[in-house]
C-alpha atoms as a PDB file:
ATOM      1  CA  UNK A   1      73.367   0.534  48.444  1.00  0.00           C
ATOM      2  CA  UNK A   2      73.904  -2.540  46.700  1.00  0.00           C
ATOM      3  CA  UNK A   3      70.970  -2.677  44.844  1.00  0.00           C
ATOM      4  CA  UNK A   4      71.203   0.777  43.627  1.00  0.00           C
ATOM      5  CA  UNK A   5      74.624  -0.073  42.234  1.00  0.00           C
ATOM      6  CA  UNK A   6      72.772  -2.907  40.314  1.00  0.00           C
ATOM      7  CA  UNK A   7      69.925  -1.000  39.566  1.00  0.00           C
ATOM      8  CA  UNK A   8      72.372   1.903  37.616  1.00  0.00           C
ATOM      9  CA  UNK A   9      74.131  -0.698  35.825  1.00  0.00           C
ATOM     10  CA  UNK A  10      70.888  -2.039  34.399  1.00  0.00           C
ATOM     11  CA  UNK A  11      70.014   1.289  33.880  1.00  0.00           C
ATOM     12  CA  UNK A  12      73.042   1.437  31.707  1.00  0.00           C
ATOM     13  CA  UNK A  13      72.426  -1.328  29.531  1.00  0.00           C
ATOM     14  CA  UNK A  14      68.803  -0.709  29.056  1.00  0.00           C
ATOM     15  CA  UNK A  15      69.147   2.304  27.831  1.00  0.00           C
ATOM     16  CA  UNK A  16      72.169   1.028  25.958  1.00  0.00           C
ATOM     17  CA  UNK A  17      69.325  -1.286  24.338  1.00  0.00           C
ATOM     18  CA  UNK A  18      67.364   1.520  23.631  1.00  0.00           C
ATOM     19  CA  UNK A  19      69.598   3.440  21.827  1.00  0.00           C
ATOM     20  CA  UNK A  20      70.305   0.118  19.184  1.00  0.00           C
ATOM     21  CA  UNK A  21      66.102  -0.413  19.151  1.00  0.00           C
ATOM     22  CA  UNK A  22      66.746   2.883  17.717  1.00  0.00           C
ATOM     23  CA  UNK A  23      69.400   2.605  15.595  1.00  0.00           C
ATOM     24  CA  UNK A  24      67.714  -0.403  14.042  1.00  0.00           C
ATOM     25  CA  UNK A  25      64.377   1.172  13.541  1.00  0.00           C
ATOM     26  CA  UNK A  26      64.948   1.605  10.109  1.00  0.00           C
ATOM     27  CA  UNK A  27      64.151  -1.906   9.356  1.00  0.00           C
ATOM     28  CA  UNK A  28      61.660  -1.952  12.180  1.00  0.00           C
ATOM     29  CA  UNK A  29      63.819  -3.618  14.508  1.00  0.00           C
ATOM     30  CA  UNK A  30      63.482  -6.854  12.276  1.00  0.00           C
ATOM     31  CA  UNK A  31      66.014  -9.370  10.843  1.00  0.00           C
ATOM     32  CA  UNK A  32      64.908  -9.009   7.354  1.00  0.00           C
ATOM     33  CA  UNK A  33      68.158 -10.617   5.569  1.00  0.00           C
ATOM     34  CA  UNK A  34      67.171 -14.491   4.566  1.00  0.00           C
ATOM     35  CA  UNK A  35      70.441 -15.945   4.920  1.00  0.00           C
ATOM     36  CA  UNK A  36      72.569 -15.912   7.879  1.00  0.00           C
ATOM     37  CA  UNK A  37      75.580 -14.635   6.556  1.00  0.00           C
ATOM     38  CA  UNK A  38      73.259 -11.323   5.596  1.00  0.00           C
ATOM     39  CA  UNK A  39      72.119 -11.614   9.050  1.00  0.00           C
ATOM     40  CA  UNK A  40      75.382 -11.296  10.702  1.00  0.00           C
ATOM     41  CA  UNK A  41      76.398  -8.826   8.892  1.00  0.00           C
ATOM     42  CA  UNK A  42      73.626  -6.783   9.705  1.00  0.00           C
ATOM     43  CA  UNK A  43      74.074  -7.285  13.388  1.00  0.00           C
ATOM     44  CA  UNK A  44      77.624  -6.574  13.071  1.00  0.00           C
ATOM     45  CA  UNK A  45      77.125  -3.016  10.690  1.00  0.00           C
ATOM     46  CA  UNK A  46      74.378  -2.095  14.235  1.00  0.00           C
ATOM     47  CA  UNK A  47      77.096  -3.221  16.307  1.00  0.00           C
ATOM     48  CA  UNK A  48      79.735  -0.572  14.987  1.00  0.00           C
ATOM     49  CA  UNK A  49      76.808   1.813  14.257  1.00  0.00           C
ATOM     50  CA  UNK A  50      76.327   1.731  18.098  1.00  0.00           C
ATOM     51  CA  UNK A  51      80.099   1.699  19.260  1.00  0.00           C
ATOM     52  CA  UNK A  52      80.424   4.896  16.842  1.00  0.00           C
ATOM     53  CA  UNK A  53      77.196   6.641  18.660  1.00  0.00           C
ATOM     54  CA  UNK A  54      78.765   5.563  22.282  1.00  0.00           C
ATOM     55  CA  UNK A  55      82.524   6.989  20.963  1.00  0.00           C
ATOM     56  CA  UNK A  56      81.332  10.122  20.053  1.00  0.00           C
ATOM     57  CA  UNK A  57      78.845  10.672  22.767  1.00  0.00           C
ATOM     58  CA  UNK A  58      81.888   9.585  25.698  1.00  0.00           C
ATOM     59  CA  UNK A  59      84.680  11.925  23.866  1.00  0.00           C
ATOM     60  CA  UNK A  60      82.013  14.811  24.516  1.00  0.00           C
ATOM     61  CA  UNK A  61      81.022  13.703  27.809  1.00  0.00           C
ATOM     62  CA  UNK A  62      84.841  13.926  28.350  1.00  0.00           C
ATOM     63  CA  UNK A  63      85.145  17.282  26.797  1.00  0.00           C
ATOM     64  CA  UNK A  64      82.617  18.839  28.560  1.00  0.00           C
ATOM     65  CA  UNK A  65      83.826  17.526  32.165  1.00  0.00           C
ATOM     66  CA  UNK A  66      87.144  19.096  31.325  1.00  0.00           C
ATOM     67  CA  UNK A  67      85.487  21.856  30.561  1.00  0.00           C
ATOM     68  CA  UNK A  68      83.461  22.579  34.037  1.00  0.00           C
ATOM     69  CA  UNK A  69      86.384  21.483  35.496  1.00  0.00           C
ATOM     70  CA  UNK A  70      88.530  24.238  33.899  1.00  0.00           C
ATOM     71  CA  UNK A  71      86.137  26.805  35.294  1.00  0.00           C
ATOM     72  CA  UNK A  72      86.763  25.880  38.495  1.00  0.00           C
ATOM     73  CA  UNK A  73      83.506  23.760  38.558  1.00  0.00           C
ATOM     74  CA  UNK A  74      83.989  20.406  41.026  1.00  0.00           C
ATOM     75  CA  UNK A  75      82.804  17.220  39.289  1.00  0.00           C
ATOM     76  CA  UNK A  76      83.725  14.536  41.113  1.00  0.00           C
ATOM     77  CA  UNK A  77      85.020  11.049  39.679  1.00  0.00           C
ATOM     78  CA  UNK A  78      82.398   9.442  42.141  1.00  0.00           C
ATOM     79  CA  UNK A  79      79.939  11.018  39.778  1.00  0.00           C
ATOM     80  CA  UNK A  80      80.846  10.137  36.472  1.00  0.00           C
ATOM     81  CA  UNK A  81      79.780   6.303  37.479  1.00  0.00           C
ATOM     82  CA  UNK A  82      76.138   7.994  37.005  1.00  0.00           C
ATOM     83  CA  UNK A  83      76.717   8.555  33.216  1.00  0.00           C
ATOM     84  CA  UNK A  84      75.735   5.990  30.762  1.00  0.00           C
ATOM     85  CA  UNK A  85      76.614   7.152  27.217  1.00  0.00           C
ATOM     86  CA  UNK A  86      73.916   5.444  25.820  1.00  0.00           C
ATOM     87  CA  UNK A  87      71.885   8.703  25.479  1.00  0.00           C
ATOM     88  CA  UNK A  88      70.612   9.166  21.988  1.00  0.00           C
ATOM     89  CA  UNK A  89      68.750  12.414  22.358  1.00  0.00           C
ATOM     90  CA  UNK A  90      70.978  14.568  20.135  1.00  0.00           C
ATOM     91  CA  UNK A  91      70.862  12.126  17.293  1.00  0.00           C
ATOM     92  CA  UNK A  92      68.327  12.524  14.451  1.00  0.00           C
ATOM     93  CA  UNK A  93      67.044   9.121  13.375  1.00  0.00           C
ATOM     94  CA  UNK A  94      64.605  10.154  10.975  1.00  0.00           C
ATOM     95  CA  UNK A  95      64.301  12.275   7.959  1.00  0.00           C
ATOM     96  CA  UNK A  96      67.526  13.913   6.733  1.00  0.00           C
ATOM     97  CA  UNK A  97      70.137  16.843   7.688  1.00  0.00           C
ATOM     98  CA  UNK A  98      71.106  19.091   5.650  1.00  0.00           C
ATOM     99  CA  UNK A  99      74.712  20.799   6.701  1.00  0.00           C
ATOM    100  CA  UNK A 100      77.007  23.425   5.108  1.00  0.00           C
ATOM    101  CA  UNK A 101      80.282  21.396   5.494  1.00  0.00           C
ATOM    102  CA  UNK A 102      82.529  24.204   4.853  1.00  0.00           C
ATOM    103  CA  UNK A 103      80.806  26.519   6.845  1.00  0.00           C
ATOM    104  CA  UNK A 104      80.550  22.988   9.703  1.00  0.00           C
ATOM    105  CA  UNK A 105      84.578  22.589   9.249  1.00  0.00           C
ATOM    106  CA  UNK A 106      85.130  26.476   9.670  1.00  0.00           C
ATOM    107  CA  UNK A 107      83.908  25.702  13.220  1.00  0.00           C
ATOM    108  CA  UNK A 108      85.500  23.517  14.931  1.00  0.00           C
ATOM    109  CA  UNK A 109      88.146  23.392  17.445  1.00  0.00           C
ATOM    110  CA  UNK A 110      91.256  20.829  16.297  1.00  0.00           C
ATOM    111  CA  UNK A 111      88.761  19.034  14.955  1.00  0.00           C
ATOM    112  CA  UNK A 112      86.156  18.866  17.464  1.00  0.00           C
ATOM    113  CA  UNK A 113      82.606  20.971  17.553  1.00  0.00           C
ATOM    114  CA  UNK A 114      82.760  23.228  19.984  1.00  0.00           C
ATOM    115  CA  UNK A 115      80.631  22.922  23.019  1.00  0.00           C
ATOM    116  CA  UNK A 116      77.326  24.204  23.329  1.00  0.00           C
ATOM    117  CA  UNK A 117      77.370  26.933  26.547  1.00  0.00           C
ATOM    118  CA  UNK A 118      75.055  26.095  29.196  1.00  0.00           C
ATOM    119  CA  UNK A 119      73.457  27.818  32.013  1.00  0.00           C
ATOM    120  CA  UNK A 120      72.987  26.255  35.958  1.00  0.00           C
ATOM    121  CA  UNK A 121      70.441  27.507  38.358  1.00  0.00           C
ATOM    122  CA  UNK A 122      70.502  27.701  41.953  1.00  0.00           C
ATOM    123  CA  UNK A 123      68.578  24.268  42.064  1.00  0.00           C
ATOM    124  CA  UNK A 124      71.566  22.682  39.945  1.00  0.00           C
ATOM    125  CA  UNK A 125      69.395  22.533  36.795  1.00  0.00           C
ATOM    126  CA  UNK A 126      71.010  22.630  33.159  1.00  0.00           C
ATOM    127  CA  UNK A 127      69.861  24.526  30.579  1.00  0.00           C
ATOM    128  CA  UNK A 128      71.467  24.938  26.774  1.00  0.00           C
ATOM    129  CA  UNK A 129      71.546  28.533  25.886  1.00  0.00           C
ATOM    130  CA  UNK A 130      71.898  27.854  22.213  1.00  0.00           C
ATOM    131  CA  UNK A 131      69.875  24.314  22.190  1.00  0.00           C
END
């Protein structure tokens, strides 16, 4: 049991690692600054970069628990040790995006998006109806 324990929490941080290889890709994951004080500030703008993507991703991992919860779905707090917010597939890191801000700001919910509705099976699967 122990080792599992250790085993999630390096889960955790690798994919924690992941997630700044990928934020960094842009310059290839290279140090390409000469002097130091460019360097450090180029580890500290992928530093906030990657708080930012870890904020946003745990304020909608928190959302969305309340959510289930508030239709009567049990999540237990024993659970929520399994999520690392380190995700990054709902982040485009290439090309660019396009969005109708007005249209975007029309949306949302005191000034959230609102959450995309999903759909269980009886195995316990997942599925976004509007991906």
């Amino acid at each position: 049991m122990y080792r599992r324990k250790i085993s999630r929490q390096l889960n955790k941080g690798e994919s924690l690692h992941a997630l700044r290889r990928d934020l960094h890709y842009a310059q290839q994951g290279a140090m390409v600054r000469p002097h130091l004080q460019d360097q450090t500030e180029q580890s500290w703008c992928l530093t906030i970069l990657t708080n930012a993507v870890i904020t946003w991703t745990t304020e909608y991992y928190a959302m969305g628990i309340k959510e289930l919860r508030a239709q009567g779905r049990e999540v237990p707090d024993e659970l929520l040790s399994f999520i690392a917010p380190g995700h990054r597939e709902n982040i485009n890191f290439f090309g660019f995006i396009e969005v109708d801000i007005e249209g975007e700001t029309a949306k949302l919910d005191d000034g959230w998006r609102p959450l995309r509705p999903t759909l269980v099976n009886e195995a316990g699967t997942t599925f976004l109806l509007n991906p």
